[in-house]
Structures are given as C-alpha cells and as structure tokens.
Amino acid sequence: MRIFTAALATETNTFSPIAIDRQAFEASLYARPGEHPATPTLCTAPITVGRAVCAREGWTLIEGSASWADPAGLVAKATYEELRDEILGQLRQALPVDAVVMGLHGAMVAQGYDDPEGDLLTRIRDIVGPDILVCAELDPHSHLTAKRAAAANFFVYFKEFPHTDFVDRAYDLWDIAVRTLKGEVKPVMSIFDCRMIDVFPTSKQPMRGFVDQLMALEASEPDVLSLSVVHGFMAGDVPEMGTKLVAVTNDRAAKGAALAERLGRELYAMRGTFMVSQVDERTAVDVALAATKGPVVIADVWDNPGGGTAGDATVILAELIARGATDVAVGTIWDPIAVQICFAAGVGAQIPLRFGAKSAPDTGNPIDKIVTIKALKKNAEMKFGASFAPFGDAAWIHFDGIDVILNSTRAQSFDPSLFSALGIDPTSRKVLLIKSTNHFYDSFSKIASEIVYCSAGKPYPNRPAETNYRKARKDIWPMVEKPWL
Ligand SMILES: [Zn+2]
C-alpha cells in the first residue's frame, strides 16, 4: 500500500485583527516532506502516527508538507493557496496512492475562502478519483460543511476539550483506514445538524458524561466505527457554522443517521449548560479584594490568544487599578511596541509607558503609567505540559503595587511558570490575572486559593445571540430560541 499524508491547519477567528501570512505558519510549524519532527503538534498527529502504523504494516507512507499556525484572524489568500498547492503538487507526484490521510483543523478561513478545508479536500478528491480512500482527523472547533463531507470518506475529531487526545484519535483514524484498505470495513459518514452553537469543555459535566457515552457506544455498538461531536466554532463567521454529530459506520448509513440524530438531540437538550459560570470584572475584583489568602486567579476567559484574540485587553486590570488593588501580578498583556520601548530603556529605568488595548474594539483602553522596568527577557517561554510555549521578548513592569508582564508573541497563560520566567514568584501574590479559557486550569488550580472565571468586555464573539454575524446562519440556537419547529 502507498499512502499519502500531509497537514494544513489553523483556527480562524474571523473577528480577530491579527492577520495570518506564511511567516505566521513558519513561526509555529512548517515542515517539508520528511522534516516533520517525531512529536506531533495538535493537527499533525496523522503524520507521526502514520509513520508508526505504516512501519508496522510494511506499507509506504509518502509525506507531504505540514503547516500549523497558532489561532488568529483570516489567512492571507496567497498564503493559503501556496500551502494548498504545495500539498496538491506533492500528491500528484506521489500517484498512484491507495489512500490520503490528512491532518486538518477545520476552522480555517482565508481571504476569499470560507471553506478552505472543503476546497482542499475537493481538489484532493479530483486528483485521486472517486475510489481512493480520503480521510482526516480534525479539531472539533470546526465547521463541518457539506462540501468537505462530500469530498472525504470519513472524519475523526478529537473528543476531549482541552484536546488531550489528538494522538489517540489519530490512531482511531488510522485504525479505520487500515481496516478499510484490508477490505474489512467500508466506512460511511452520517451527519446530524444539532442547530445550535455552544462551548463544550469535557473536563466537567455534562459534556464529560456525554463523551464517555460516545466511547462506550464505539466499543459496544456493532458496525459503529467512530462517533464525534463537532462542537463548531462561534468565532468563525461562515455560512455552515454550528454544532454537528458525526457517526461513522461500517456501511450502515441509516443506522448511523439514527444514532447521530439520537445523540445530537440529547446534546441539544443540554444547550447552555456546558460552560463554567462566569462573572463580570466588578464581581471578579470583589472576590479578589475580599480574599484573605492568595493567590486568587482571575482568568480573563474570552481574551484568550488561543482562541485567536490579540490578548491585550485591559478591562479587568483597569478595574483592579480603579479599586486600588495591590499585590497583583498580570501575565500577560501582548504589546510588542511597549516591550520594544522597555528593552530600549533597560532594567531599572523608570519611564512613562502606554500599554495594552491597541488591537481591537471592546477590549478596554490603553493604560498610561509611570512604570519601573524590573526585568527583561528575550525569547521567554512557559511550560505547557511536557513541552514549552514561547511568548517572545518580555518585560516585567511595576507600578502602584501591580506587576505586569508584557509580551511580544501572543500566547495564552498555560502555566504559572510564565511568571517565574521573568522572576516573579506566582505563589507570593494575592491576585494573578491571566488570559485563558480552559487550558490554564490544570496547572493554575495547583497553586490557586480560588479561581474566578471572568467575562470582561467583548474581545471575542462569545455571545452568539448578540454577535453581528454577516455570513453565519441565524436559524440556530441561541440566535433563535426554538430552531426545531
Ligand atoms: Zn479546538
């Protein structure tokens, strides 16, 4: 067997001001054929797992390019077309192949392309013809369009959010692909449109139980090969945005459709109950000021660069300043210009500095203070599980009992080590203000006296009923109360 694999992925918040070009892919991951490292990033596990599976089976794996850009705004048209055509050219060179196994995200949007993955898969299908297996692993924060479903045989999505299972799901993808190529199964995909959009952390109920149920059904139900929830991605203003249920069966389309509908309606019945409850900035600061022991961790949940925002909102910091809070450390606020000024001034300098809230509306106002520069660090990094996440050149500034880390590479606050990287002991502060929706929890909960989930300003379109969508469908919950007539 000869199998072609490649990856092209990013998550596009179409409301984000941070445009994505080729350099943004190269800064995160760009690997030419055979150059992909041994460890996968989120959307490239089909390549690394494919190496292991094909070695085991004695099959030939032909690797194309792999690209991943951290979540941000629209991808430049030329960048998408270049990366796409690079992969298509490699596939033509690789012919004949028996299968194409792709690593995608599913929420990419490029200038001029609302559905880049649908475009890419359709072009792949045109090259290989109707009889060759085409499949992909995707992130559940994606848009399952009719075009991409028609072009591929089947999809497998990560089940967990946080996405701890991207390698396990790549094994599921390859397992079904191997059985298909050996003639043991014939995968068909059934899709149910839940007519809703929501956010579904799987670390808590009710989504934990729902995902456990999916895995139990996969293990017990005859002819069910894979079940996925496509969460959807509310920051992508595209026509087919929304939550879907996917059942991949062994040639049992009717059974798959019935199962997808049953599960999809079950999910719909729980709409609006999945997220942790959030408070506004006034209540968050009330909690912080009332605390007798620290650190109280305030998560600015919607100004999360992991969801494509700039990460420079100042709404909560301004509230802390207005209320006279001290013993506060903030990590981080993205402001490359302010960082550049701090580096020029040097450690120990006292300077007037304007920082934050320069990138998008509804994120507060820039803050003007006379600040003391306490530390500077080139190419700062924080821990992220077993690996490291870079946050660029960084400056620790101090004013009025408040410490702020300014950074120059956008990154969400994965781990308290972002503070120690600059010399701040995070356990010594009463209040830690960070930017992350969900991923921060594991590491920060170990040091926090209390965690406050705060929704401040509108850095992210997290209230779909109020979001001014131009392209997304509006016949789903919560844009309408009862999408099922
Ligand atoms: Zn995701």
XYZ file of C-alpha atoms and ligand atoms in Angstrom:
486
model
C 0.000 0.000 0.000
C 1.097 3.566 -0.747
C -0.481 6.198 1.475
C -0.113 9.957 1.201
C -0.302 12.141 4.303
C 0.024 15.892 4.930
C -1.296 18.570 7.255
C -2.571 22.116 6.806
C -4.217 23.704 9.800
C -5.092 26.790 11.767
C -8.126 28.054 13.656
C -9.501 31.304 12.293
C -11.346 33.802 14.443
C -12.782 35.905 11.625
C -13.341 38.765 14.107
C -9.649 38.875 15.108
C -7.472 41.752 13.893
C -4.370 39.512 13.732
C -3.887 38.596 10.050
C -2.032 35.385 9.192
C 0.624 35.113 6.498
C 3.201 32.495 5.586
C 5.550 33.784 8.271
C 2.931 33.005 10.939
C 2.855 29.356 9.785
C 6.659 29.221 9.703
C 6.799 30.660 13.232
C 4.522 27.884 14.571
C 5.166 24.846 12.371
C 6.244 24.441 8.795
C 7.805 21.100 7.860
C 8.663 19.994 4.324
C 8.207 16.310 3.373
C 10.122 14.117 5.811
C 11.089 17.063 8.007
C 8.204 16.763 10.460
C 9.594 16.196 13.972
C 8.931 12.921 15.802
C 6.395 14.570 18.119
C 3.141 15.891 16.677
C 1.500 19.265 17.196
C -2.269 19.356 17.596
C -3.258 18.757 13.961
C -0.276 16.830 12.613
C -0.658 13.574 14.554
C -1.853 11.711 11.421
C 1.720 12.092 10.101
C 3.610 10.830 13.164
C 1.079 8.084 13.909
C 1.072 7.200 10.199
C 4.816 6.554 10.388
C 4.289 4.021 13.186
C 1.265 2.359 11.559
C 2.819 2.053 8.087
C 6.068 0.680 9.569
C 4.017 -1.952 11.405
C 2.038 -2.894 8.282
C 5.019 -2.772 5.932
C 3.318 -0.064 3.855
C 4.812 3.018 2.210
C 3.958 6.393 3.754
C 4.553 9.353 1.468
C 4.748 12.551 3.485
C 3.710 15.911 2.129
C 4.208 19.251 3.857
C 2.811 20.018 7.290
C 1.838 23.529 8.383
C 0.185 24.874 11.518
C -0.352 28.495 12.549
C -1.494 29.474 16.027
C -5.121 30.656 16.103
C -5.659 34.211 14.863
C -7.523 36.081 12.148
C -8.019 35.496 8.421
C -5.309 33.694 6.463
C -3.962 35.664 3.505
C -5.276 34.343 0.176
C -1.842 33.807 -1.329
C -0.613 32.007 1.801
C -3.478 29.503 1.767
C -3.177 28.925 -1.985
C 0.600 28.405 -1.778
C 0.385 25.914 1.079
C -2.550 24.116 -0.574
C -0.894 23.896 -3.995
C 2.329 22.645 -2.404
C 0.423 19.671 -0.939
C -1.564 19.047 -4.141
C 1.670 19.032 -6.162
C 3.224 16.536 -3.744
C 0.142 14.315 -4.032
C 0.322 14.346 -7.862
C 3.990 13.346 -7.622
C 3.099 10.511 -5.240
C 0.483 8.878 -7.522
C -0.654 6.167 -7.584
C -1.753 6.077 -3.945
C -4.212 3.826 -2.112
C -5.293 6.403 0.454
C -4.909 10.029 1.551
C -4.857 10.605 5.322
C -4.906 14.292 6.280
C -4.342 16.337 9.420
C -6.656 19.363 9.353
C -8.187 21.721 11.881
C -11.456 22.523 10.180
C -11.923 26.157 11.213
C -9.513 27.790 8.802
C -10.895 30.760 6.888
C -8.828 32.530 4.245
C -9.436 35.722 2.313
C -11.767 34.581 -0.470
C -12.267 31.089 1.021
C -14.977 30.461 3.646
C -14.242 26.725 3.493
C -10.539 26.119 2.741
C -10.682 22.522 4.015
C -13.637 21.822 1.702
C -11.671 23.358 -1.149
C -8.534 21.338 -0.340
C -10.383 18.017 0.090
C -12.352 18.546 -3.135
C -9.133 19.153 -5.037
C -7.600 16.055 -3.432
C -10.653 14.027 -4.486
C -10.360 15.374 -8.032
C -6.738 14.210 -8.175
C -7.180 10.700 -6.725
C -10.624 9.924 -8.167
C -13.761 8.537 -6.524
C -12.434 5.131 -5.419
C -9.459 6.115 -3.269
C -9.892 6.451 0.488
C -9.705 10.086 1.670
C -9.975 10.734 5.419
C -8.871 13.278 8.009
C -8.505 13.969 11.691
C -9.863 17.362 12.756
C -10.340 19.628 15.762
C -13.977 19.698 16.997
C -13.856 23.522 16.934
C -14.563 23.431 13.252
C -17.187 23.894 10.569
C -18.449 20.656 9.049
C -19.549 21.785 5.603
C -21.459 19.756 3.040
C -18.594 20.301 0.598
C -15.937 18.694 2.786
C -18.248 15.855 3.830
C -18.898 15.080 0.154
C -15.192 15.061 -0.697
C -13.996 12.695 2.066
C -14.919 9.158 3.101
C -14.854 9.875 6.808
C -13.618 12.194 9.550
C -12.471 11.589 13.117
C -12.483 14.531 15.555
C -10.755 14.990 18.903
C -13.232 14.093 21.640
C -11.602 15.980 24.509
C -11.553 19.729 25.158
C -8.833 20.544 26.298
C -7.569 18.460 23.360
C -5.568 15.880 25.286
C -6.498 13.042 22.901
C -5.229 14.190 19.495
C -2.763 11.287 19.297
C -5.372 8.709 20.395
C -7.811 9.973 17.776
C -5.085 9.812 15.095
C -4.737 6.124 15.987
C -8.543 5.746 15.618
C -8.319 7.405 12.183
C -5.511 5.134 11.052
C -7.158 2.037 12.515
C -10.272 2.618 10.402
C -8.109 3.451 7.363
C -6.081 0.230 7.744
C -9.209 -1.912 8.123
C -10.704 -0.215 5.062
C -7.616 -0.861 2.947
C -7.606 -4.513 4.077
C -11.230 -4.828 2.948
C -12.584 -5.446 6.447
C -14.875 -2.402 6.645
C -16.474 0.188 4.389
C -16.763 3.459 6.355
C -19.703 5.736 5.643
C -20.331 9.009 7.437
C -23.738 10.134 8.759
C -24.113 13.713 9.979
C -26.785 15.281 12.162
C -27.139 19.067 12.369
C -27.879 19.985 16.024
C -28.997 23.518 15.027
C -27.055 25.082 17.869
C -23.713 26.605 18.781
C -22.160 26.325 22.223
C -18.840 25.736 24.036
C -18.310 22.227 25.434
C -15.483 21.687 27.942
C -15.156 17.957 28.550
C -13.359 18.315 31.882
C -16.726 18.837 33.582
C -20.323 17.660 33.376
C -22.471 17.373 31.403
C -20.004 17.000 28.499
C -17.740 14.574 30.393
C -20.578 12.064 30.616
C -21.590 12.646 27.000
C -18.095 11.878 25.696
C -17.853 8.817 27.936
C -21.121 7.657 26.406
C -19.730 8.097 22.863
C -16.693 5.973 23.727
C -18.854 3.269 25.332
C -21.050 3.153 22.211
C -17.994 2.893 19.937
C -16.828 -0.081 21.986
C -20.182 -1.876 22.207
C -22.381 -0.999 19.244
C -21.951 -3.297 16.215
C -20.853 -1.590 12.976
C -20.188 1.759 14.690
C -16.612 2.724 13.808
C -16.406 6.245 15.220
C -18.600 8.893 16.872
C -17.687 12.582 17.092
C -19.189 15.826 18.272
C -18.230 18.703 16.009
C -18.527 21.465 18.598
C -18.496 24.206 15.968
C -16.610 27.481 16.288
C -18.646 30.586 17.077
C -15.786 32.961 16.208
C -15.876 31.814 12.599
C -18.380 33.878 10.624
C -19.017 31.297 7.883
C -22.294 30.017 6.427
C -22.247 26.496 7.904
C -21.159 27.380 11.462
C -22.737 25.180 14.142
C -22.676 22.006 16.221
C -22.967 18.636 14.431
C -22.931 14.977 15.384
C -20.941 12.546 13.214
C -21.388 8.775 13.131
C -19.051 6.662 11.007
C -20.454 3.170 10.469
C -19.444 0.090 8.541
C -21.737 0.716 5.558
C -24.799 1.237 7.769
C -25.792 4.770 6.771
C -29.353 4.523 8.121
C -28.186 3.193 11.469
C -25.530 5.925 11.626
C -28.075 8.619 10.799
C -30.452 7.394 13.512
C -27.681 7.221 16.111
C -26.315 10.654 15.151
C -29.807 12.120 15.468
C -30.478 10.495 18.860
C -27.166 11.738 20.266
C -27.492 15.136 18.594
C -30.924 15.724 20.102
C -29.593 14.668 23.503
C -26.832 17.255 23.181
C -29.308 19.917 22.059
C -31.467 19.260 25.117
C -28.481 20.247 27.303
C -27.707 23.507 25.430
C -26.498 26.375 27.580
C -25.408 24.110 30.461
C -21.879 23.204 29.369
C -19.801 26.245 30.349
C -18.470 27.150 33.783
C -20.425 30.140 35.089
C -18.656 33.479 34.635
C -18.739 36.809 36.427
C -18.097 40.340 35.170
C -14.989 42.372 36.074
C -16.637 44.126 39.043
C -17.562 40.847 40.723
C -14.171 39.331 39.894
C -12.397 42.204 41.636
C -14.837 41.990 44.592
C -13.790 38.370 45.067
C -10.100 39.233 44.772
C -10.294 42.099 47.278
C -12.286 40.024 49.769
C -9.888 37.079 49.704
C -7.865 36.508 52.866
C -5.316 34.306 51.202
C -3.869 34.122 47.724
C -3.299 33.695 45.019
C -6.774 34.303 43.659
C -6.523 33.500 39.957
C -8.728 35.666 37.736
C -8.970 34.155 34.268
C -9.853 36.663 31.556
C -11.570 33.820 29.743
C -12.532 35.468 26.476
C -9.342 37.430 25.768
C -7.604 34.162 25.061
C -4.965 34.280 22.317
C -5.560 30.521 21.987
C -8.944 31.485 20.521
C -7.358 33.948 18.121
C -7.697 37.210 20.080
C -4.820 39.656 20.460
C -4.517 39.098 24.209
C -4.106 42.781 25.014
C -7.423 43.591 26.731
C -7.166 45.783 29.845
C -10.736 45.744 31.182
C -10.015 43.688 34.318
C -6.659 45.369 35.001
C -8.337 48.795 34.771
C -10.933 47.649 37.315
C -8.186 46.415 39.664
C -6.390 49.770 39.348
C -9.604 51.757 39.886
C -10.375 49.783 43.044
C -6.859 50.253 44.465
C -5.905 46.564 44.361
C -2.252 45.783 45.106
C -0.126 42.648 45.324
C -1.343 41.827 41.791
C 0.630 40.119 39.013
C -0.670 40.130 35.451
C 0.524 37.585 32.905
C 0.405 38.541 30.129
C -0.594 41.571 28.067
C 0.517 41.449 24.445
C 2.180 44.698 23.379
C 5.285 44.374 21.177
C 5.662 48.140 20.884
C 5.728 48.632 24.659
C 8.165 45.715 25.008
C 10.462 47.356 22.466
C 10.368 50.604 24.443
C 11.170 48.744 27.693
C 14.142 46.988 26.084
C 15.452 50.346 24.879
C 15.067 51.883 28.354
C 16.698 48.962 30.181
C 16.252 47.254 33.546
C 15.830 49.678 36.445
C 14.619 52.547 34.256
C 11.510 54.470 35.225
C 9.549 55.577 32.163
C 6.112 56.786 31.123
C 4.526 53.885 29.279
C 1.274 53.384 27.402
C 0.411 49.703 27.063
C -2.430 47.343 26.132
C -5.782 47.542 24.318
C -4.400 48.692 20.984
C -5.740 45.969 18.707
C -9.495 45.631 18.827
C -12.670 47.383 19.969
C -14.393 46.483 23.269
C -11.143 45.464 24.989
C -10.764 48.497 27.271
C -8.387 51.448 26.886
C -4.597 51.624 26.793
C -3.136 52.163 30.270
C -0.778 55.082 30.936
C 1.536 54.779 33.941
C 4.980 55.756 35.120
C 6.467 52.272 35.337
C 9.669 50.768 36.649
C 11.236 48.107 34.456
C 12.049 45.209 36.773
C 13.253 42.583 34.287
C 13.643 41.902 30.588
C 13.831 38.519 28.893
C 14.478 37.606 25.274
C 12.536 34.627 23.871
C 10.662 33.914 27.090
C 8.944 30.531 27.470
C 6.456 28.929 29.837
C 5.804 25.276 30.494
C 2.926 23.619 28.661
C 2.556 20.022 29.798
C 5.757 18.248 28.833
C 6.767 20.933 26.336
C 7.276 24.709 26.297
C 5.209 27.542 24.856
C 7.116 30.636 23.688
C 5.770 34.099 24.478
C 8.505 36.162 22.877
C 10.616 39.001 24.227
C 9.003 40.034 27.507
C 9.207 42.857 30.047
C 8.227 42.888 33.738
C 6.957 46.352 34.626
C 5.848 47.609 38.042
C 3.596 50.472 39.177
C 1.318 51.126 42.206
C 1.721 47.653 43.736
C 0.945 45.935 40.438
C 3.316 43.859 38.319
C 2.591 43.281 34.637
C 4.370 41.042 32.158
C 4.212 42.464 28.654
C 4.938 40.024 25.849
C 5.609 40.192 22.131
C 4.498 36.744 20.895
C 0.795 36.106 21.577
C 0.272 33.153 23.900
C -2.397 32.095 26.337
C -1.499 31.667 30.003
C -0.911 27.934 30.135
C 1.182 27.708 33.287
C 2.351 29.740 36.345
C 5.919 29.369 35.042
C 5.184 32.349 32.793
C 5.621 34.467 35.951
C 8.776 32.741 37.182
C 10.284 33.091 33.697
C 10.564 36.820 34.442
C 11.493 36.400 38.115
C 8.048 36.776 39.755
C 7.069 34.097 42.301
C 3.398 33.499 41.420
C 2.610 31.876 44.780
C 3.660 35.044 46.612
C 0.955 37.270 45.088
C -2.576 37.825 46.289
C -4.032 38.144 42.792
C -2.923 36.607 39.498
C -4.668 37.906 36.377
C -4.221 35.614 33.369
C -5.653 35.105 29.878
C -7.041 31.651 29.084
C -10.442 29.998 28.684
C -9.803 26.451 29.796
C -6.216 25.255 29.318
C -4.900 27.148 32.362
C -6.920 25.124 34.815
C -4.718 22.070 35.378
C -1.577 23.985 36.296
C -3.050 27.080 37.987
C -5.506 25.111 40.137
C -2.471 23.578 41.886
C -1.396 26.973 43.305
C -4.676 28.937 43.408
C -6.603 29.649 46.608
C -9.565 30.388 44.362
C -10.293 30.571 40.614
C -12.565 33.232 39.147
C -13.792 32.885 35.558
C -14.312 36.433 34.320
C -16.050 37.577 31.147
C -14.926 41.169 30.568
C -15.504 43.397 27.573
C -16.070 41.758 24.205
C -12.672 40.670 22.915
C -14.281 37.508 21.485
C -17.738 36.908 19.981
C -18.781 34.620 22.852
C -22.452 35.632 22.892
C -23.687 34.337 19.530
C -27.171 35.772 20.023
C -25.602 39.259 20.134
C -22.794 38.771 17.621
C -23.129 40.709 14.418
C -22.624 37.804 12.012
C -22.682 38.636 8.320
C -22.389 35.129 6.880
C -23.176 32.624 9.632
C -26.627 31.062 9.631
C -29.033 32.586 12.110
C -31.561 29.747 12.261
C -29.791 28.014 15.162
C -29.839 28.329 18.964
C -29.158 30.775 20.622
C -29.793 33.157 17.709
C -33.341 31.779 17.782
C -34.958 30.234 20.850
C -36.577 27.288 19.085
C -34.779 26.201 15.904
C -36.772 22.952 15.978
C -40.320 23.715 14.817
Zn -10.088 23.222 19.405
